[in-house]
Every structure is written in structure tokens, then in C-alpha cells.
mmCIF file of C-alpha atoms and ligand atoms in Angstrom:
data_model
loop_
_atom_site.group_PDB
_atom_site.id
_atom_site.type_symbol
_atom_site.label_atom_id
_atom_site.label_comp_id
_atom_site.label_asym_id
_atom_site.label_seq_id
_atom_site.Cartn_x
_atom_site.Cartn_y
_atom_site.Cartn_z
ATOM 1 C CA UNK A 17 21.893 2.967 5.279
ATOM 2 C CA UNK A 18 20.168 4.230 2.195
ATOM 3 C CA UNK A 19 16.707 2.889 1.411
ATOM 4 C CA UNK A 20 15.505 3.106 -2.166
ATOM 5 C CA UNK A 21 12.183 2.327 -3.783
ATOM 6 C CA UNK A 22 10.986 1.315 -7.225
ATOM 7 C CA UNK A 23 7.400 1.376 -8.393
ATOM 8 C CA UNK A 24 5.483 -0.106 -11.310
ATOM 9 C CA UNK A 25 1.801 0.305 -12.113
ATOM 10 C CA UNK A 26 -0.094 -1.319 -14.962
ATOM 11 C CA UNK A 27 -3.670 -1.225 -16.185
ATOM 12 C CA UNK A 28 -3.888 -5.046 -16.362
ATOM 13 C CA UNK A 29 -5.585 -6.967 -19.146
ATOM 14 C CA UNK A 30 -9.286 -6.376 -18.466
ATOM 15 C CA UNK A 31 -9.859 -2.869 -17.074
ATOM 16 C CA UNK A 32 -10.174 0.197 -19.305
ATOM 17 C CA UNK A 33 -8.589 2.666 -16.906
ATOM 18 C CA UNK A 34 -5.905 2.446 -14.255
ATOM 19 C CA UNK A 35 -7.278 3.695 -10.922
ATOM 20 C CA UNK A 36 -4.143 2.696 -8.999
ATOM 21 C CA UNK A 37 -1.428 5.204 -8.146
ATOM 22 C CA UNK A 38 1.909 5.189 -6.364
ATOM 23 C CA UNK A 39 4.446 7.785 -5.271
ATOM 24 C CA UNK A 40 8.119 7.515 -4.310
ATOM 25 C CA UNK A 41 9.428 10.052 -1.764
ATOM 26 C CA UNK A 42 13.121 9.101 -1.329
ATOM 27 C CA UNK A 43 13.740 12.505 0.305
ATOM 28 C CA UNK A 44 11.271 11.591 3.084
ATOM 29 C CA UNK A 45 12.083 7.847 3.145
ATOM 30 C CA UNK A 46 8.408 7.283 2.333
ATOM 31 C CA UNK A 47 6.604 5.263 -0.340
ATOM 32 C CA UNK A 48 2.838 5.075 -1.008
ATOM 33 C CA UNK A 49 0.372 2.939 -2.998
ATOM 34 C CA UNK A 50 -3.339 3.754 -3.490
ATOM 35 C CA UNK A 51 -6.115 1.834 -5.280
ATOM 36 C CA UNK A 52 -9.078 4.004 -6.218
ATOM 37 C CA UNK A 53 -12.707 3.015 -6.669
ATOM 38 C CA UNK A 54 -15.797 4.677 -8.114
ATOM 39 C CA UNK A 55 -16.965 5.159 -11.681
ATOM 40 C CA UNK A 56 -16.771 8.244 -13.966
ATOM 41 C CA UNK A 57 -13.027 8.651 -13.288
ATOM 42 C CA UNK A 58 -13.758 8.984 -9.545
ATOM 43 C CA UNK A 59 -11.368 6.190 -8.632
ATOM 44 C CA UNK A 60 -8.479 7.793 -10.483
ATOM 45 C CA UNK A 61 -9.190 11.166 -8.915
ATOM 46 C CA UNK A 62 -9.449 9.678 -5.410
ATOM 47 C CA UNK A 63 -6.186 7.702 -5.576
ATOM 48 C CA UNK A 64 -4.263 10.691 -7.009
ATOM 49 C CA UNK A 65 -5.751 13.031 -4.429
ATOM 50 C CA UNK A 66 -4.782 10.620 -1.643
ATOM 51 C CA UNK A 67 -1.203 10.302 -2.914
ATOM 52 C CA UNK A 68 -0.849 14.091 -3.327
ATOM 53 C CA UNK A 69 -2.350 14.899 0.079
ATOM 54 C CA UNK A 70 -0.296 12.285 1.956
ATOM 55 C CA UNK A 71 2.937 13.529 0.347
ATOM 56 C CA UNK A 72 2.197 17.161 1.122
ATOM 57 C CA UNK A 73 1.111 16.468 4.700
ATOM 58 C CA UNK A 74 4.129 14.342 5.591
ATOM 59 C CA UNK A 75 6.526 16.745 3.880
ATOM 60 C CA UNK A 76 5.152 19.644 5.952
ATOM 61 C CA UNK A 77 5.365 17.730 9.231
ATOM 62 C CA UNK A 78 8.641 15.948 8.500
ATOM 63 C CA UNK A 79 10.619 19.054 7.724
ATOM 64 C CA UNK A 80 9.179 21.396 10.347
ATOM 65 C CA UNK A 81 11.656 20.424 13.081
ATOM 66 C CA UNK A 82 13.858 17.759 11.531
ATOM 67 C CA UNK A 83 13.125 14.036 11.220
ATOM 68 C CA UNK A 84 10.534 13.101 13.879
ATOM 69 C CA UNK A 85 10.606 10.308 16.503
ATOM 70 C CA UNK A 86 8.788 7.009 15.968
ATOM 71 C CA UNK A 87 5.648 7.951 17.940
ATOM 72 C CA UNK A 88 5.517 11.248 16.095
ATOM 73 C CA UNK A 89 5.918 9.457 12.768
ATOM 74 C CA UNK A 90 2.961 7.203 13.580
ATOM 75 C CA UNK A 91 0.892 10.290 14.439
ATOM 76 C CA UNK A 92 1.978 12.013 11.231
ATOM 77 C CA UNK A 93 0.877 9.066 9.075
ATOM 78 C CA UNK A 94 -2.433 8.894 10.909
ATOM 79 C CA UNK A 95 -2.916 12.615 10.253
ATOM 80 C CA UNK A 96 -1.907 12.229 6.597
ATOM 81 C CA UNK A 97 -4.579 9.581 6.017
ATOM 82 C CA UNK A 98 -7.191 11.719 7.796
ATOM 83 C CA UNK A 99 -6.218 14.686 5.614
ATOM 84 C CA UNK A 100 -6.539 12.524 2.488
ATOM 85 C CA UNK A 101 -9.985 11.390 3.634
ATOM 86 C CA UNK A 102 -11.099 15.026 4.037
ATOM 87 C CA UNK A 103 -9.625 16.065 0.672
ATOM 88 C CA UNK A 104 -11.472 13.285 -1.168
ATOM 89 C CA UNK A 105 -14.785 14.036 0.548
ATOM 90 C CA UNK A 106 -14.458 17.767 -0.154
ATOM 91 C CA UNK A 107 -13.783 17.161 -3.845
ATOM 92 C CA UNK A 108 -16.721 14.737 -4.077
ATOM 93 C CA UNK A 109 -18.989 17.354 -2.494
ATOM 94 C CA UNK A 110 -17.850 20.079 -4.899
ATOM 95 C CA UNK A 111 -18.091 17.933 -8.030
ATOM 96 C CA UNK A 112 -21.077 15.637 -7.837
ATOM 97 C CA UNK A 113 -19.791 13.421 -10.680
ATOM 98 C CA UNK A 114 -17.202 12.218 -8.156
ATOM 99 C CA UNK A 115 -19.796 11.448 -5.504
ATOM 100 C CA UNK A 116 -19.020 8.154 -3.767
ATOM 101 C CA UNK A 117 -15.407 7.940 -4.921
ATOM 102 C CA UNK A 118 -12.899 6.371 -2.568
ATOM 103 C CA UNK A 119 -9.493 4.768 -2.370
ATOM 104 C CA UNK A 120 -7.251 2.534 -0.320
ATOM 105 C CA UNK A 121 -3.812 3.719 0.743
ATOM 106 C CA UNK A 122 -0.786 1.962 2.201
ATOM 107 C CA UNK A 123 2.303 3.871 3.312
ATOM 108 C CA UNK A 124 5.778 2.818 4.467
ATOM 109 C CA UNK A 125 7.819 5.493 6.223
ATOM 110 C CA UNK A 126 11.326 4.408 7.264
ATOM 111 C CA UNK A 127 13.160 6.012 10.167
ATOM 112 C CA UNK A 128 16.910 5.661 10.547
ATOM 113 C CA UNK A 129 17.624 6.671 14.121
ATOM 114 C CA UNK A 130 19.932 4.101 15.739
ATOM 115 C CA UNK A 131 18.437 1.302 13.658
ATOM 116 C CA UNK A 132 16.002 1.278 10.763
ATOM 117 C CA UNK A 133 12.297 0.981 11.551
ATOM 118 C CA UNK A 134 9.420 0.748 9.099
ATOM 119 C CA UNK A 135 6.204 2.504 10.056
ATOM 120 C CA UNK A 136 3.310 1.016 8.080
ATOM 121 C CA UNK A 137 -0.048 2.795 7.873
ATOM 122 C CA UNK A 138 -3.010 1.760 5.783
ATOM 123 C CA UNK A 139 -6.713 1.994 5.068
ATOM 124 C CA UNK A 140 -8.312 -0.708 2.898
ATOM 125 C CA UNK A 141 -6.803 -3.800 1.287
ATOM 126 C CA UNK A 142 -3.609 -2.569 -0.366
ATOM 127 C CA UNK A 143 -0.886 -4.490 1.413
ATOM 128 C CA UNK A 144 2.565 -4.214 2.964
ATOM 129 C CA UNK A 145 4.836 -7.265 3.233
ATOM 130 C CA UNK A 146 8.251 -7.729 4.819
ATOM 131 C CA UNK A 147 10.521 -9.933 2.691
ATOM 132 C CA UNK A 148 13.557 -11.550 4.303
ATOM 133 C CA UNK A 149 15.953 -14.238 3.121
ATOM 134 C CA UNK A 150 13.807 -17.095 4.322
ATOM 135 C CA UNK A 151 10.318 -15.686 4.831
ATOM 136 C CA UNK A 152 7.687 -13.237 3.656
ATOM 137 C CA UNK A 153 5.420 -11.720 6.328
ATOM 138 C CA UNK A 154 2.249 -9.676 5.914
ATOM 139 C CA UNK A 155 2.674 -6.583 8.118
ATOM 140 C CA UNK A 156 -1.013 -5.640 8.323
ATOM 141 C CA UNK A 157 -4.545 -6.972 8.029
ATOM 142 C CA UNK A 158 -6.892 -6.042 5.189
ATOM 143 C CA UNK A 159 -9.844 -3.846 6.128
ATOM 144 C CA UNK A 160 -12.325 -6.224 4.502
ATOM 145 C CA UNK A 161 -15.469 -8.072 5.448
ATOM 146 C CA UNK A 162 -13.802 -11.475 5.059
ATOM 147 C CA UNK A 163 -10.876 -10.442 7.289
ATOM 148 C CA UNK A 164 -13.359 -9.461 10.033
ATOM 149 C CA UNK A 165 -15.021 -12.846 9.682
ATOM 150 C CA UNK A 166 -11.646 -14.623 9.912
ATOM 151 C CA UNK A 167 -10.893 -12.730 13.125
ATOM 152 C CA UNK A 168 -14.272 -13.807 14.539
ATOM 153 C CA UNK A 169 -13.501 -17.425 13.618
ATOM 154 C CA UNK A 170 -16.362 -17.546 11.109
ATOM 155 C CA UNK A 171 -14.157 -18.163 8.054
ATOM 156 C CA UNK A 172 -10.809 -19.839 7.439
ATOM 157 C CA UNK A 173 -8.144 -18.043 5.395
ATOM 158 C CA UNK A 174 -8.541 -20.661 2.665
ATOM 159 C CA UNK A 175 -12.328 -20.099 2.501
ATOM 160 C CA UNK A 176 -11.805 -16.337 2.455
ATOM 161 C CA UNK A 177 -9.497 -16.520 -0.578
ATOM 162 C CA UNK A 178 -12.375 -17.635 -2.811
ATOM 163 C CA UNK A 179 -15.263 -15.974 -0.934
ATOM 164 C CA UNK A 180 -17.633 -13.963 -3.211
ATOM 165 C CA UNK A 181 -17.425 -10.964 -0.848
ATOM 166 C CA UNK A 182 -13.617 -11.046 -0.486
ATOM 167 C CA UNK A 183 -13.202 -7.646 -2.145
ATOM 168 C CA UNK A 184 -15.720 -5.804 0.039
ATOM 169 C CA UNK A 185 -13.884 -3.169 2.095
ATOM 170 C CA UNK A 186 -14.864 -2.191 5.631
ATOM 171 C CA UNK A 187 -12.720 0.953 5.536
ATOM 172 C CA UNK A 188 -11.593 3.260 2.750
ATOM 173 C CA UNK A 189 -10.548 6.876 2.252
ATOM 174 C CA UNK A 190 -13.479 9.060 1.191
ATOM 175 C CA UNK A 191 -16.132 6.581 2.310
ATOM 176 C CA UNK A 192 -17.070 8.039 5.713
ATOM 177 C CA UNK A 193 -16.567 11.377 7.463
ATOM 178 C CA UNK A 194 -14.018 9.848 9.847
ATOM 179 C CA UNK A 195 -11.436 7.240 8.990
ATOM 180 C CA UNK A 196 -9.581 4.868 11.301
ATOM 181 C CA UNK A 197 -6.178 3.945 9.840
ATOM 182 C CA UNK A 198 -4.105 1.026 11.149
ATOM 183 C CA UNK A 199 -0.519 1.983 12.036
ATOM 184 C CA UNK A 200 2.331 -0.261 13.208
ATOM 185 C CA UNK A 201 6.139 -0.133 13.531
ATOM 186 C CA UNK A 202 8.565 -2.939 12.591
ATOM 187 C CA UNK A 203 12.347 -3.307 12.931
ATOM 188 C CA UNK A 204 14.266 -3.552 9.664
ATOM 189 C CA UNK A 205 17.567 -5.239 8.823
ATOM 190 C CA UNK A 206 19.673 -3.919 5.927
ATOM 191 C CA UNK A 207 18.935 -7.063 3.893
ATOM 192 C CA UNK A 208 15.147 -6.678 4.308
ATOM 193 C CA UNK A 209 12.758 -5.614 1.564
ATOM 194 C CA UNK A 210 9.322 -4.029 1.895
ATOM 195 C CA UNK A 211 6.678 -4.702 -0.733
ATOM 196 C CA UNK A 212 3.613 -2.464 -1.082
ATOM 197 C CA UNK A 213 0.972 -3.638 -3.551
ATOM 198 C CA UNK A 214 -2.615 -3.186 -4.696
ATOM 199 C CA UNK A 215 -4.982 -6.159 -4.673
ATOM 200 C CA UNK A 216 -4.452 -6.527 -8.433
ATOM 201 C CA UNK A 217 -1.289 -8.408 -7.437
ATOM 202 C CA UNK A 218 -2.648 -10.482 -4.545
ATOM 203 C CA UNK A 219 -5.769 -11.520 -6.486
ATOM 204 C CA UNK A 220 -3.566 -13.092 -9.157
ATOM 205 C CA UNK A 221 -0.681 -14.459 -7.053
ATOM 206 C CA UNK A 222 -0.538 -16.066 -3.619
ATOM 207 C CA UNK A 223 2.132 -15.204 -1.045
ATOM 208 C CA UNK A 224 4.336 -18.150 -1.989
ATOM 209 C CA UNK A 225 4.353 -17.195 -5.673
ATOM 210 C CA UNK A 226 5.208 -13.584 -4.777
ATOM 211 C CA UNK A 227 8.014 -14.712 -2.463
ATOM 212 C CA UNK A 228 9.454 -16.943 -5.214
ATOM 213 C CA UNK A 229 9.817 -13.924 -7.499
ATOM 214 C CA UNK A 230 11.928 -12.191 -4.832
ATOM 215 C CA UNK A 231 14.054 -15.320 -4.390
ATOM 216 C CA UNK A 232 14.711 -15.467 -8.125
ATOM 217 C CA UNK A 233 15.411 -11.729 -8.495
ATOM 218 C CA UNK A 234 17.133 -10.965 -5.191
ATOM 219 C CA UNK A 235 19.985 -9.195 -7.013
ATOM 220 C CA UNK A 236 17.647 -6.508 -8.388
ATOM 221 C CA UNK A 237 14.584 -5.093 -6.674
ATOM 222 C CA UNK A 238 13.775 -3.184 -9.846
ATOM 223 C CA UNK A 239 13.625 -6.415 -11.822
ATOM 224 C CA UNK A 240 11.580 -8.088 -9.085
ATOM 225 C CA UNK A 241 8.951 -5.328 -9.198
ATOM 226 C CA UNK A 242 8.609 -5.536 -12.998
ATOM 227 C CA UNK A 243 8.508 -9.330 -12.838
ATOM 228 C CA UNK A 244 5.620 -9.237 -10.324
ATOM 229 C CA UNK A 245 3.545 -7.000 -12.596
ATOM 230 C CA UNK A 246 4.350 -9.128 -15.663
ATOM 231 C CA UNK A 247 3.345 -12.307 -13.836
ATOM 232 C CA UNK A 248 0.054 -10.826 -12.592
ATOM 233 C CA UNK A 249 -0.726 -9.967 -16.214
ATOM 234 C CA UNK A 250 0.318 -13.395 -17.498
ATOM 235 C CA UNK A 251 -2.004 -14.964 -14.925
ATOM 236 C CA UNK A 252 -4.957 -12.963 -16.271
ATOM 237 C CA UNK A 253 -4.390 -9.349 -15.198
ATOM 238 C CA UNK A 254 -7.943 -9.079 -13.864
ATOM 239 C CA UNK A 255 -7.350 -5.736 -12.159
ATOM 240 C CA UNK A 256 -4.967 -2.783 -12.218
ATOM 241 C CA UNK A 257 -1.745 -3.905 -10.577
ATOM 242 C CA UNK A 258 0.740 -1.774 -8.669
ATOM 243 C CA UNK A 259 3.872 -2.736 -6.766
ATOM 244 C CA UNK A 260 6.394 -0.638 -4.888
ATOM 245 C CA UNK A 261 9.519 -2.398 -3.630
ATOM 246 C CA UNK A 262 11.793 -0.748 -1.041
ATOM 247 C CA UNK A 263 15.236 -2.023 -0.090
ATOM 248 C CA UNK A 264 18.887 -1.076 0.404
ATOM 249 C CA UNK A 265 20.143 -2.240 -2.971
ATOM 250 C CA UNK A 266 23.031 -0.120 -4.221
HETATM 251 CA CA1 CA B 28 -7.875 -3.007 -7.207
#
């Protein structure tokens, strides 16, 4: 089974710079999206630094003694996000114009032992979805204030979608000296697709609209990824938008 990824990032129709970033690592079976924040170019620097650090860290640990086991892969992703957190904080300390910069990151790392498994790790509100023939499933929970309130039963999902504080993160890379990533493992079928995206997509389109794009473009994941970005822009393009789509298309 050969998993392949496509990525598209776009500045959107309102913002003056694109602080999102993505990276495809087909050699590692790993794909990453990051959404930076902080003025004076800090957001751009933070998301790039996160992407670079994660790639380097996983590459070093992946190749040391051959492809690692699932538990080891989860530990590696955890370590990669901690390393990215340190790298961002160090840079912000050295160059005060970057003080306060931060970023989200979401990673999918696919293992192909007996069967394919997707390890998802994230910090922040960039998302990972599993897309199958008849359903689209969110594989993680946003690290946001509204998500915490939903879990406590204080808000419904519908109320959260229009809540004024819906973009406030509770965790991000570079924000605090320690970071607590969320990591989970999911079985994959050959016909499955993984979508990673920044909130520039999910602010403009709901899950059903996103799923419809995959239904209409199921012959080409590359077309589906471009179509998602185009639609987010047609619907207003309020933020930078980034999508990475991973599947077994040949
Ligand atoms: Ca964003």
C-alpha cells in the first residue's frame, strides 16, 4: 500500500500574509499542517519553525533503527511537538520581535506493519478528519476554550460554532514552557482518506460541505484539495487556508 499526500495553502481573501504552512514527507509516510499566530511575521516564523523541527525530529528517530512500532511512533510525535515548542520559544527569546509567537500543528504519521494505522498528533485547532465512502469523522478535539466548555456540558456544538471566543486556543506551540500534545492511533482501510486542515477551512465550511467535496472529487484527491481551498475563498476566504489530503490514489 502506498500512501500519498497533496497539499495546498492559500492566503485567503482578507489577510495580508499567509501564516499557515504544510510539509509532505512521503519518505516518512508523514504529513504536517501548522497555523501560526503573532504579529510582525512571528506567525510565519513559528509555523515554519514547527514544520522544520517536526520533520527533522521524526526523520532522525524514524531512520535510527528502521520504521518504529506504533507505541514508539506515538512517543516520537509527542517528542517532535515538544521539540518544536522549544525551538519556537528559543527563537522568540533570541529575537524579541518574535516574542509571543506561536502556532498550531497537526501531524499524520502512517505505519504499514500488517495493516495501515494512522497516528494523529496535534496541538491547537488545526484538524484531522478520516474520510470514508459514507462518512467523515473528526479524529481529534480542538484545543480551544469552546471545546472545553462543550466537554463540561456548558455549550452545545451548535452554540460553539458561532461563539465569539470560538477561536481562543487553550494550547499552542510556543505559548508555554511545556506543551501537552494529543496523540491517537486509528486503523486505516486502503480506500480511506485523511484530511489535515487549518481553521481557515473549517471557519468557512461545515463538515457536511467538506464531505460533499470529497464525494464529488473521489477520483482525484489532488482535485479535492484544490476544490476545498477554492470553495473556502469563494465563501469569503476570511483566513489563510491550508489542506493536506492523504490517500492511496495511484
Ligand atoms: Ca488560522
